[in-house]
mmCIF file of C-alpha atoms in Angstrom:
data_model
loop_
_atom_site.group_PDB
_atom_site.id
_atom_site.type_symbol
_atom_site.label_atom_id
_atom_site.label_comp_id
_atom_site.label_asym_id
_atom_site.label_seq_id
_atom_site.Cartn_x
_atom_site.Cartn_y
_atom_site.Cartn_z
ATOM 1 C CA MET M 827 -71.992 -35.238 71.222
ATOM 2 C CA SER M 828 -70.937 -31.616 70.811
ATOM 3 C CA LYS M 829 -71.880 -29.590 67.754
ATOM 4 C CA VAL M 830 -69.272 -29.282 65.001
ATOM 5 C CA TYR M 831 -69.193 -25.832 63.418
ATOM 6 C CA ASN M 832 -69.433 -25.694 59.628
ATOM 7 C CA THR M 833 -67.330 -23.640 57.191
ATOM 8 C CA LEU M 834 -69.601 -20.571 57.186
ATOM 9 C CA GLU M 835 -69.860 -20.579 60.982
ATOM 10 C CA LEU M 836 -66.066 -20.693 61.294
ATOM 11 C CA ILE M 837 -65.786 -17.742 58.889
ATOM 12 C CA GLU M 838 -68.259 -15.776 61.055
ATOM 13 C CA ILE M 839 -66.397 -16.711 64.264
ATOM 14 C CA LEU M 840 -63.090 -15.545 62.756
ATOM 15 C CA ALA M 841 -64.657 -12.274 61.543
ATOM 16 C CA ALA M 842 -66.046 -11.563 65.031
ATOM 17 C CA GLU M 843 -62.693 -12.351 66.649
ATOM 18 C CA ARG M 844 -60.866 -10.140 64.151
ATOM 19 C CA ARG M 845 -63.195 -7.217 64.997
ATOM 20 C CA ALA M 846 -62.612 -7.812 68.719
ATOM 21 C CA CYS M 847 -58.837 -7.859 68.224
ATOM 22 C CA LEU M 848 -58.903 -4.664 66.136
ATOM 23 C CA LYS M 849 -60.952 -2.917 68.854
ATOM 24 C CA GLY M 850 -58.334 -3.919 71.411
ATOM 25 C CA GLU M 851 -60.687 -6.297 73.233
ATOM 26 C CA ARG M 852 -58.138 -9.088 72.693
ATOM 27 C CA LEU M 853 -54.441 -8.525 73.221
ATOM 28 C CA LYS M 854 -51.571 -10.938 73.612
ATOM 29 C CA LEU M 855 -49.873 -9.004 76.400
ATOM 30 C CA GLU M 856 -46.656 -11.019 76.550
ATOM 31 C CA VAL M 857 -45.726 -9.934 72.996
ATOM 32 C CA THR M 858 -42.730 -7.596 72.872
ATOM 33 C CA VAL M 859 -41.158 -5.777 69.953
ATOM 34 C CA SER M 860 -37.452 -6.108 70.712
ATOM 35 C CA GLY M 861 -37.308 -8.557 73.594
ATOM 36 C CA ASN M 862 -35.419 -5.943 75.617
ATOM 37 C CA PRO M 863 -37.650 -4.730 78.499
ATOM 38 C CA PHE M 864 -35.855 -1.364 78.679
ATOM 39 C CA ILE M 865 -36.394 -0.631 74.964
ATOM 40 C CA ASP M 866 -39.903 -2.111 74.848
ATOM 41 C CA GLN M 867 -41.178 0.334 77.474
ATOM 42 C CA PHE M 868 -40.708 3.156 74.919
ATOM 43 C CA ILE M 869 -42.347 1.348 71.979
ATOM 44 C CA ARG M 870 -46.083 1.013 71.456
ATOM 45 C CA THR M 871 -46.812 -2.703 71.154
ATOM 46 C CA GLU M 872 -50.621 -2.616 71.050
ATOM 47 C CA GLY M 873 -50.840 -3.166 67.259
ATOM 48 C CA LEU M 874 -48.514 -6.160 67.437
ATOM 49 C CA GLN M 875 -50.453 -7.512 70.421
ATOM 50 C CA LYS M 876 -53.740 -7.250 68.470
ATOM 51 C CA PHE M 877 -52.244 -8.905 65.401
ATOM 52 C CA THR M 878 -50.650 -11.733 67.401
ATOM 53 C CA ALA M 879 -53.847 -12.392 69.357
ATOM 54 C CA TYR M 880 -55.786 -12.811 66.115
ATOM 55 C CA GLN M 881 -53.090 -14.997 64.496
ATOM 56 C CA ASP M 882 -53.105 -17.297 67.538
ATOM 57 C CA PHE M 883 -56.900 -17.554 67.425
ATOM 58 C CA LYS M 884 -56.820 -18.248 63.671
ATOM 59 C CA ALA M 885 -54.253 -21.024 64.207
ATOM 60 C CA SER M 886 -56.588 -22.663 66.744
ATOM 61 C CA ILE M 887 -59.450 -22.493 64.209
ATOM 62 C CA HIS M 888 -57.203 -24.168 61.625
ATOM 63 C CA GLU M 889 -56.443 -26.937 64.130
ATOM 64 C CA TYR M 890 -60.195 -27.283 64.745
ATOM 65 C CA GLN M 891 -60.690 -27.646 60.973
ATOM 66 C CA ARG M 892 -58.139 -30.468 60.842
ATOM 67 C CA GLU M 893 -59.507 -32.284 63.891
ATOM 68 C CA ASN M 894 -63.138 -32.077 62.759
ATOM 69 C CA GLN M 895 -62.517 -32.242 58.988
ATOM 70 C CA VAL M 896 -64.303 -28.933 58.353
ATOM 71 C CA SER M 897 -63.747 -27.797 54.784
ATOM 72 C CA GLY M 898 -62.201 -24.429 54.017
ATOM 73 C CA ILE M 899 -64.056 -24.190 50.691
ATOM 74 C CA VAL M 900 -66.698 -21.607 49.877
ATOM 75 C CA TRP M 901 -68.548 -21.595 46.555
ATOM 76 C CA LYS M 902 -68.535 -18.388 44.549
ATOM 77 C CA ASP M 903 -70.122 -17.066 41.382
ATOM 78 C CA LEU M 904 -68.230 -15.000 38.839
ATOM 79 C CA THR M 905 -70.295 -13.188 36.218
ATOM 80 C CA VAL M 906 -68.513 -11.548 33.286
ATOM 81 C CA LYS M 907 -69.961 -10.484 29.924
ATOM 82 C CA GLY M 908 -73.264 -12.194 30.694
ATOM 83 C CA LYS M 909 -71.646 -15.556 31.522
ATOM 84 C CA THR M 910 -71.572 -16.991 35.060
ATOM 85 C CA LEU M 911 -69.365 -19.652 36.609
ATOM 86 C CA HIS M 912 -69.997 -21.321 39.986
ATOM 87 C CA TYR M 913 -66.607 -22.393 41.386
ATOM 88 C CA PRO M 914 -64.867 -23.438 44.629
ATOM 89 C CA GLU M 915 -62.342 -21.317 46.502
ATOM 90 C CA VAL M 916 -60.679 -21.661 49.905
ATOM 91 C CA ASP M 917 -61.722 -18.811 52.191
ATOM 92 C CA THR M 918 -58.812 -16.469 52.862
ATOM 93 C CA GLN M 919 -59.020 -17.034 56.644
ATOM 94 C CA LEU M 920 -59.278 -20.837 56.532
ATOM 95 C CA ILE M 921 -57.043 -23.684 55.356
ATOM 96 C CA ALA M 922 -57.578 -26.305 52.673
ATOM 97 C CA LEU M 923 -57.932 -29.907 53.787
ATOM 98 C CA SER M 924 -56.657 -32.650 51.465
ATOM 99 C CA GLY M 925 -60.221 -33.230 50.227
ATOM 100 C CA ASP M 926 -60.523 -29.508 49.490
ATOM 101 C CA LEU M 927 -57.412 -29.678 47.312
ATOM 102 C CA GLU M 928 -59.000 -32.475 45.293
ATOM 103 C CA ILE M 929 -62.127 -30.335 44.746
ATOM 104 C CA LEU M 930 -59.965 -27.403 43.599
ATOM 105 C CA LYS M 931 -57.970 -29.612 41.226
ATOM 106 C CA ALA M 932 -61.169 -31.064 39.735
ATOM 107 C CA ALA M 933 -62.565 -27.558 39.108
ATOM 108 C CA LYS M 934 -59.457 -26.204 37.365
ATOM 109 C CA LYS M 935 -60.355 -27.380 33.852
ATOM 110 C CA SER M 936 -63.823 -25.767 33.801
ATOM 111 C CA MET M 937 -62.397 -22.590 35.339
ATOM 112 C CA LEU M 938 -59.745 -22.298 32.624
ATOM 113 C CA GLU M 939 -62.363 -22.956 29.923
ATOM 114 C CA PHE M 940 -64.475 -20.130 31.388
ATOM 115 C CA TRP M 941 -61.383 -17.871 31.459
ATOM 116 C CA ASP M 942 -60.721 -18.607 27.774
ATOM 117 C CA GLN M 943 -64.315 -17.685 26.858
ATOM 118 C CA ILE M 944 -64.517 -14.425 28.783
ATOM 119 C CA THR M 945 -61.024 -13.127 28.000
ATOM 120 C CA ALA M 946 -61.112 -13.545 24.219
ATOM 121 C CA GLU M 947 -59.846 -10.264 22.672
ATOM 122 C CA MET M 948 -58.275 -9.143 25.981
ATOM 123 C CA GLU M 949 -54.570 -8.551 26.675
ATOM 124 C CA PHE M 950 -52.670 -10.551 29.301
ATOM 125 C CA TYR M 951 -50.079 -9.572 31.872
ATOM 126 C CA LEU M 952 -48.143 -11.698 34.356
ATOM 127 C CA SER M 953 -47.646 -10.225 37.818
ATOM 128 C CA VAL M 954 -43.911 -10.044 38.632
ATOM 129 C CA SER M 955 -41.794 -8.582 41.462
ATOM 130 C CA ASN M 956 -44.429 -9.506 44.067
ATOM 131 C CA GLY M 957 -47.171 -7.736 42.124
ATOM 132 C CA LYS M 958 -45.307 -4.460 41.716
ATOM 133 C CA LEU M 959 -44.810 -4.938 37.959
ATOM 134 C CA HIS M 960 -46.709 -6.578 35.108
ATOM 135 C CA GLU M 961 -45.104 -8.250 32.105
ATOM 136 C CA LYS M 962 -47.115 -8.709 28.903
ATOM 137 C CA ILE M 963 -47.681 -12.378 27.985
ATOM 138 C CA ASN M 964 -49.761 -14.386 25.500
ATOM 139 C CA THR M 965 -52.106 -17.388 25.591
ATOM 140 C CA LEU M 966 -49.237 -19.827 25.032
ATOM 141 C CA ASP M 967 -47.523 -18.500 28.171
ATOM 142 C CA ILE M 968 -50.784 -18.988 30.102
ATOM 143 C CA GLU M 969 -51.061 -22.578 28.847
ATOM 144 C CA ARG M 970 -47.513 -23.295 30.058
ATOM 145 C CA ILE M 971 -48.319 -21.908 33.502
ATOM 146 C CA ALA M 972 -51.551 -23.941 33.573
ATOM 147 C CA GLN M 973 -49.626 -27.155 32.890
ATOM 148 C CA ARG M 974 -47.423 -26.743 35.952
ATOM 149 C CA THR M 975 -50.117 -25.601 38.397
ATOM 150 C CA GLU M 976 -52.829 -27.530 40.240
ATOM 151 C CA TRP M 977 -55.742 -25.178 40.931
ATOM 152 C CA ALA M 978 -57.161 -21.768 40.002
ATOM 153 C CA SER M 979 -59.022 -18.825 41.515
ATOM 154 C CA PHE M 980 -60.462 -15.546 40.235
ATOM 155 C CA LEU M 981 -60.649 -11.848 41.125
ATOM 156 C CA LYS M 982 -62.494 -9.156 39.201
ATOM 157 C CA TRP M 983 -62.155 -5.351 39.145
ATOM 158 C CA GLU M 984 -64.911 -3.683 37.177
ATOM 159 C CA ASN M 985 -66.639 -0.360 36.739
ATOM 160 C CA SER M 986 -68.524 1.267 33.878
ATOM 161 C CA ASN M 987 -65.416 1.807 31.743
ATOM 162 C CA PHE M 988 -62.831 -0.665 33.050
ATOM 163 C CA LEU M 989 -62.593 -4.456 33.412
ATOM 164 C CA GLU M 990 -59.709 -6.418 34.872
ATOM 165 C CA LEU M 991 -59.863 -10.137 35.539
ATOM 166 C CA ILE M 992 -57.189 -11.836 37.587
ATOM 167 C CA LEU M 993 -56.542 -15.553 37.294
ATOM 168 C CA GLN M 994 -54.529 -17.008 40.156
ATOM 169 C CA MET M 995 -53.038 -20.378 39.216
ATOM 170 C CA GLY M 996 -51.377 -22.166 42.077
ATOM 171 C CA TRP M 997 -49.942 -25.328 43.520
ATOM 172 C CA GLY M 998 -49.773 -26.714 47.030
ATOM 173 C CA LYS M 999 -51.726 -25.147 49.883
ATOM 174 C CA PRO M 1000 -53.817 -22.102 48.878
ATOM 175 C CA GLU M 1001 -53.328 -20.469 52.292
ATOM 176 C CA GLU M 1002 -49.560 -20.424 51.673
ATOM 177 C CA ALA M 1003 -49.576 -19.785 47.924
ATOM 178 C CA ALA M 1004 -50.402 -16.100 47.518
ATOM 179 C CA TYR M 1005 -47.601 -14.494 49.500
ATOM 180 C CA LYS M 1006 -44.661 -16.707 48.479
ATOM 181 C CA ARG M 1007 -44.136 -17.835 52.073
ATOM 182 C CA GLY M 1008 -44.795 -21.463 51.122
ATOM 183 C CA ARG M 1009 -42.362 -21.752 48.201
ATOM 184 C CA PRO M 1010 -41.316 -24.089 46.729
ATOM 185 C CA HIS M 1011 -44.048 -26.428 48.036
ATOM 186 C CA SER M 1012 -46.867 -23.885 47.597
ATOM 187 C CA GLY M 1013 -47.079 -20.872 45.323
ATOM 188 C CA SER M 1014 -49.020 -19.156 42.596
ATOM 189 C CA GLU M 1015 -48.850 -16.975 39.526
ATOM 190 C CA PHE M 1016 -51.257 -14.119 38.861
ATOM 191 C CA ILE M 1017 -52.396 -13.415 35.307
ATOM 192 C CA HIS M 1018 -54.259 -10.185 34.587
ATOM 193 C CA ALA M 1019 -56.609 -9.774 31.630
ATOM 194 C CA VAL M 1020 -57.506 -6.220 30.551
ATOM 195 C CA ASN M 1021 -59.124 -4.678 27.513
ATOM 196 C CA PRO M 1022 -56.683 -3.618 24.767
ATOM 197 C CA GLY M 1023 -54.883 -0.376 25.646
ATOM 198 C CA ASN M 1024 -55.449 -0.760 29.403
ATOM 199 C CA TYR M 1025 -52.927 -1.735 32.064
ATOM 200 C CA PRO M 1026 -53.564 -3.819 35.220
ATOM 201 C CA ILE M 1027 -54.435 -1.948 38.404
ATOM 202 C CA GLY M 1028 -54.867 -4.986 40.683
#
């Protein structure tokens, strides 16, 4: 019986392949920019060839995940204001299996409770126009978004005089949710919490 790679091993394999593609050690040579051989001879295609080679490799890893039921979940810790939460998140290079989605859904309640605790006294903004703008919202708006979403994730920007917490609340497949390419079946909203008088940077 052959060895089945686990989640962390797949993440390492993808990272190594990505480095190889970026160095030009892996190219998908048949990729063309325009499809017209006369025009393509004048256009540098190496960047597209690197990108396509990695995307093809990543797709094969996703198929391996499905075939071998290898979870895409990694467990993370978020520490803010002396409080720490241990929570699940799908790695950005992997996909969520149906069992992973159930884990994410089960964790949502405790994640939102943690958010409520650590963001008391902060101001909230909703990311709009694909993250280019931020619209001020309140806790009632956040509760409405929470009711129509299935899972959550966190990001944190922090230095000695600035704190921004980002709550991603999504539905459907996490790997399709962030960039709106999966709508309407998958998607997400990003809520930014900042100290009063500050504005989101993330």
